[in-house]
Amino acid sequence: MNALLLWFHRTGSPPTFDRFAARWVPWCFGIATALLGIGVWGALFAVPTDYKQGDSFRILYIHVPAAWSAMFIFVAMAVQAFIALVWRIKACETLAVACAPVGATFAAMTLLTGSIWGRPTWGTWWEWDPRLTSMLVMFFLYLGVIALHNAIEDRRAAARAACFLALIGVVNVPIVHFSVHWWNSLHQGETIRILSGESRMHASMLWPLILTTLATKFWFVGSLLQRARVLNLENESAQPWARELAGGAR
């Protein structure tokens, strides 16, 4: 068997997954905190004031990484859901369900920071703009996955139902991303293209955004592993290894 596939199957074992998550959670949170600290410092003190929006544009360094993370997490949730439904891997069910609260948090941050930024820019807290509306739909889809999982008593059945909703809801991700191109949107178009090198943002303003974006990704992985570990222990509470671990933690 391919070494990567062998590692994947071994890590999918509940006790192995618990050890894997316990090892990497502190590292992920530590790296995220360091990157976020440097990125926020740069956004507040090193980046020059925007010639049009003044200092209000600095909220971009939280708003944009949160929006990117909300979309990225939904795709990651759908991928885990697909693997869980096709190959019946319990760890992937757990990871898919654990994605939802983290993604909902980033979607809420996107909506909140967007409203705060929109007030001085657009003169209003909210507009039924295609980008804003589709992001709101994404937030409700995250809440739907969470509610569906909590509404069903059978844990495996609840996880599968949540996975189905995640797969259905992922069609909203390209709508969020391309809404500024498909419709006459009040929301500004793409100004940041990190990979293509065609960003319209000056390099002096770009590096803190890269750091805060990386920070949100590491924070997501740490939060995901931490939540998945809790769910994994709840689902495997009848197993000797889980009882031994719970007893050692007291």
mmCIF file of C-alpha atoms in Angstrom, residues 89-245:
data_model
loop_
_atom_site.group_PDB
_atom_site.id
_atom_site.type_symbol
_atom_site.label_atom_id
_atom_site.label_comp_id
_atom_site.label_asym_id
_atom_site.label_seq_id
_atom_site.Cartn_x
_atom_site.Cartn_y
_atom_site.Cartn_z
ATOM 1 C CA ILE A 89 -14.351 6.807 7.548
ATOM 2 C CA LYS A 90 -15.439 7.864 11.037
ATOM 3 C CA ALA A 91 -12.603 10.352 11.481
ATOM 4 C CA CYS A 92 -13.729 12.220 8.357
ATOM 5 C CA GLU A 93 -17.299 12.364 9.701
ATOM 6 C CA THR A 94 -15.917 13.884 12.874
ATOM 7 C CA LEU A 95 -13.735 16.364 10.991
ATOM 8 C CA ALA A 96 -16.624 17.455 8.751
ATOM 9 C CA VAL A 97 -18.867 18.125 11.744
ATOM 10 C CA ALA A 98 -16.040 19.892 13.603
ATOM 11 C CA CYS A 99 -15.494 22.263 10.658
ATOM 12 C CA ALA A 100 -18.944 23.835 10.981
ATOM 13 C CA PRO A 101 -18.568 25.867 14.224
ATOM 14 C CA VAL A 102 -15.166 27.201 13.135
ATOM 15 C CA GLY A 103 -16.482 28.130 9.694
ATOM 16 C CA ALA A 104 -19.565 29.768 11.204
ATOM 17 C CA THR A 105 -17.304 31.889 13.425
ATOM 18 C CA PHE A 106 -15.275 33.120 10.455
ATOM 19 C CA ALA A 107 -18.447 33.783 8.431
ATOM 20 C CA ALA A 108 -19.860 35.816 11.339
ATOM 21 C CA MET A 109 -16.563 37.748 11.583
ATOM 22 C CA THR A 110 -16.772 38.451 7.849
ATOM 23 C CA LEU A 111 -20.308 39.817 8.112
ATOM 24 C CA LEU A 112 -19.531 41.868 11.225
ATOM 25 C CA THR A 113 -16.301 43.427 9.952
ATOM 26 C CA GLY A 114 -17.916 43.996 6.546
ATOM 27 C CA SER A 115 -20.739 45.941 8.184
ATOM 28 C CA ILE A 116 -18.296 48.021 10.222
ATOM 29 C CA TRP A 117 -16.244 48.735 7.103
ATOM 30 C CA GLY A 118 -19.356 49.412 5.020
ATOM 31 C CA ARG A 119 -20.619 52.126 7.331
ATOM 32 C CA PRO A 120 -17.956 54.765 6.476
ATOM 33 C CA THR A 121 -17.487 53.458 2.916
ATOM 34 C CA TRP A 122 -21.088 52.965 1.753
ATOM 35 C CA GLY A 123 -22.883 55.040 4.367
ATOM 36 C CA THR A 124 -24.882 52.055 5.644
ATOM 37 C CA TRP A 125 -24.381 49.009 7.858
ATOM 38 C CA TRP A 126 -26.025 46.580 5.441
ATOM 39 C CA GLU A 127 -27.024 46.267 1.794
ATOM 40 C CA TRP A 128 -28.690 43.293 0.109
ATOM 41 C CA ASP A 129 -25.690 43.101 -2.161
ATOM 42 C CA PRO A 130 -24.992 39.757 -3.917
ATOM 43 C CA ARG A 131 -21.671 39.247 -2.084
ATOM 44 C CA LEU A 132 -23.125 40.120 1.329
ATOM 45 C CA THR A 133 -26.286 38.092 0.777
ATOM 46 C CA SER A 134 -24.447 34.977 -0.424
ATOM 47 C CA MET A 135 -22.088 35.195 2.578
ATOM 48 C CA LEU A 136 -25.121 35.442 4.855
ATOM 49 C CA VAL A 137 -26.504 32.305 3.189
ATOM 50 C CA MET A 138 -23.184 30.577 3.883
ATOM 51 C CA PHE A 139 -23.422 31.560 7.544
ATOM 52 C CA PHE A 140 -26.924 30.068 7.752
ATOM 53 C CA LEU A 141 -25.727 26.894 6.020
ATOM 54 C CA TYR A 142 -23.028 26.518 8.672
ATOM 55 C CA LEU A 143 -25.683 26.945 11.363
ATOM 56 C CA GLY A 144 -27.847 24.396 9.546
ATOM 57 C CA VAL A 145 -25.072 21.792 9.626
ATOM 58 C CA ILE A 146 -24.577 22.411 13.354
ATOM 59 C CA ALA A 147 -28.323 22.278 14.104
ATOM 60 C CA LEU A 148 -28.878 19.131 12.030
ATOM 61 C CA HIS A 149 -26.041 17.330 13.772
ATOM 62 C CA ASN A 150 -27.400 18.271 17.199
ATOM 63 C CA ALA A 151 -31.011 17.402 16.317
ATOM 64 C CA ILE A 152 -30.449 13.675 15.704
ATOM 65 C CA GLU A 153 -29.768 11.435 18.679
ATOM 66 C CA ASP A 154 -27.868 8.717 16.807
ATOM 67 C CA ARG A 155 -24.372 10.165 16.437
ATOM 68 C CA ARG A 156 -23.446 8.320 13.211
ATOM 69 C CA ALA A 157 -26.777 9.164 11.584
ATOM 70 C CA ALA A 158 -26.429 12.772 12.726
ATOM 71 C CA ALA A 159 -22.933 13.032 11.228
ATOM 72 C CA ARG A 160 -24.083 11.567 7.908
ATOM 73 C CA ALA A 161 -27.045 13.949 7.711
ATOM 74 C CA ALA A 162 -24.754 16.894 8.423
ATOM 75 C CA CYS A 163 -22.354 15.640 5.731
ATOM 76 C CA PHE A 164 -25.176 15.548 3.167
ATOM 77 C CA LEU A 165 -26.086 19.156 3.946
ATOM 78 C CA ALA A 166 -22.431 20.191 3.699
ATOM 79 C CA LEU A 167 -22.204 18.637 0.214
ATOM 80 C CA ILE A 168 -25.377 20.392 -0.910
ATOM 81 C CA GLY A 169 -24.343 23.726 0.575
ATOM 82 C CA VAL A 170 -20.898 23.784 -1.049
ATOM 83 C CA VAL A 171 -22.519 25.001 -4.286
ATOM 84 C CA ASN A 172 -22.849 28.376 -2.554
ATOM 85 C CA VAL A 173 -19.059 28.811 -2.321
ATOM 86 C CA PRO A 174 -18.504 29.717 -6.003
ATOM 87 C CA ILE A 175 -21.559 31.982 -5.787
ATOM 88 C CA VAL A 176 -19.903 33.907 -2.957
ATOM 89 C CA HIS A 177 -16.590 34.080 -4.812
ATOM 90 C CA PHE A 178 -17.899 35.073 -8.255
ATOM 91 C CA SER A 179 -20.863 37.188 -7.161
ATOM 92 C CA VAL A 180 -18.959 40.427 -7.853
ATOM 93 C CA HIS A 181 -18.449 39.272 -11.455
ATOM 94 C CA TRP A 182 -21.860 37.746 -12.146
ATOM 95 C CA TRP A 183 -24.015 40.595 -10.830
ATOM 96 C CA ASN A 184 -23.903 44.366 -10.544
ATOM 97 C CA SER A 185 -22.404 44.369 -7.068
ATOM 98 C CA LEU A 186 -21.827 47.265 -4.692
ATOM 99 C CA HIS A 187 -18.984 45.245 -3.204
ATOM 100 C CA GLN A 188 -15.628 46.010 -4.784
ATOM 101 C CA GLY A 189 -14.078 43.469 -7.140
ATOM 102 C CA GLU A 190 -10.892 41.529 -6.621
ATOM 103 C CA THR A 191 -7.935 43.730 -5.785
ATOM 104 C CA ILE A 192 -5.765 41.036 -4.187
ATOM 105 C CA ARG A 193 -4.313 38.198 -6.252
ATOM 106 C CA ILE A 194 -1.462 36.833 -4.187
ATOM 107 C CA LEU A 195 -0.716 33.782 -6.362
ATOM 108 C CA SER A 196 -0.958 35.427 -9.789
ATOM 109 C CA GLY A 197 1.188 38.436 -8.890
ATOM 110 C CA GLU A 198 -1.383 40.822 -10.349
ATOM 111 C CA SER A 199 -2.582 42.340 -7.083
ATOM 112 C CA ARG A 200 -3.550 45.984 -7.226
ATOM 113 C CA MET A 201 -2.527 46.387 -3.581
ATOM 114 C CA HIS A 202 0.934 47.823 -3.045
ATOM 115 C CA ALA A 203 3.530 45.412 -1.669
ATOM 116 C CA SER A 204 3.979 47.610 1.425
ATOM 117 C CA MET A 205 0.343 46.903 2.316
ATOM 118 C CA LEU A 206 0.287 43.254 1.262
ATOM 119 C CA TRP A 207 2.670 41.473 3.627
ATOM 120 C CA PRO A 208 0.544 41.897 6.813
ATOM 121 C CA LEU A 209 -2.429 40.465 4.900
ATOM 122 C CA ILE A 210 -0.410 37.388 3.960
ATOM 123 C CA LEU A 211 0.563 36.880 7.618
ATOM 124 C CA THR A 212 -2.974 37.309 8.974
ATOM 125 C CA THR A 213 -4.285 34.971 6.257
ATOM 126 C CA LEU A 214 -1.767 32.290 7.233
ATOM 127 C CA ALA A 215 -2.666 32.888 10.885
ATOM 128 C CA THR A 216 -6.351 32.194 10.237
ATOM 129 C CA LYS A 217 -5.448 28.941 8.449
ATOM 130 C CA PHE A 218 -3.318 27.690 11.332
ATOM 131 C CA TRP A 219 -6.012 28.787 13.788
ATOM 132 C CA PHE A 220 -8.582 26.845 11.782
ATOM 133 C CA VAL A 221 -6.475 23.679 11.835
ATOM 134 C CA GLY A 222 -5.867 23.994 15.583
ATOM 135 C CA SER A 223 -9.553 24.627 16.310
ATOM 136 C CA LEU A 224 -10.581 21.819 13.971
ATOM 137 C CA LEU A 225 -8.296 19.267 15.608
ATOM 138 C CA GLN A 226 -9.313 20.386 19.093
ATOM 139 C CA ARG A 227 -13.051 20.131 18.341
ATOM 140 C CA ALA A 228 -12.611 16.879 16.450
ATOM 141 C CA ARG A 229 -10.704 15.406 19.379
ATOM 142 C CA VAL A 230 -13.582 16.226 21.755
ATOM 143 C CA LEU A 231 -16.150 14.717 19.369
ATOM 144 C CA ASN A 232 -13.937 11.677 18.847
ATOM 145 C CA LEU A 233 -13.716 11.060 22.601
ATOM 146 C CA GLU A 234 -17.495 11.479 22.967
ATOM 147 C CA ASN A 235 -18.177 9.000 20.169
ATOM 148 C CA GLU A 236 -15.648 6.488 21.496
ATOM 149 C CA SER A 237 -16.472 6.945 25.194
ATOM 150 C CA ALA A 238 -17.363 3.249 25.555
ATOM 151 C CA GLN A 239 -13.944 2.108 24.318
ATOM 152 C CA PRO A 240 -11.214 1.192 26.860
ATOM 153 C CA TRP A 241 -8.670 3.630 25.434
ATOM 154 C CA ALA A 242 -11.124 6.553 25.738
ATOM 155 C CA ARG A 243 -12.114 5.595 29.291
ATOM 156 C CA GLU A 244 -8.445 5.310 30.236
ATOM 157 C CA LEU A 245 -7.681 8.717 28.732
#
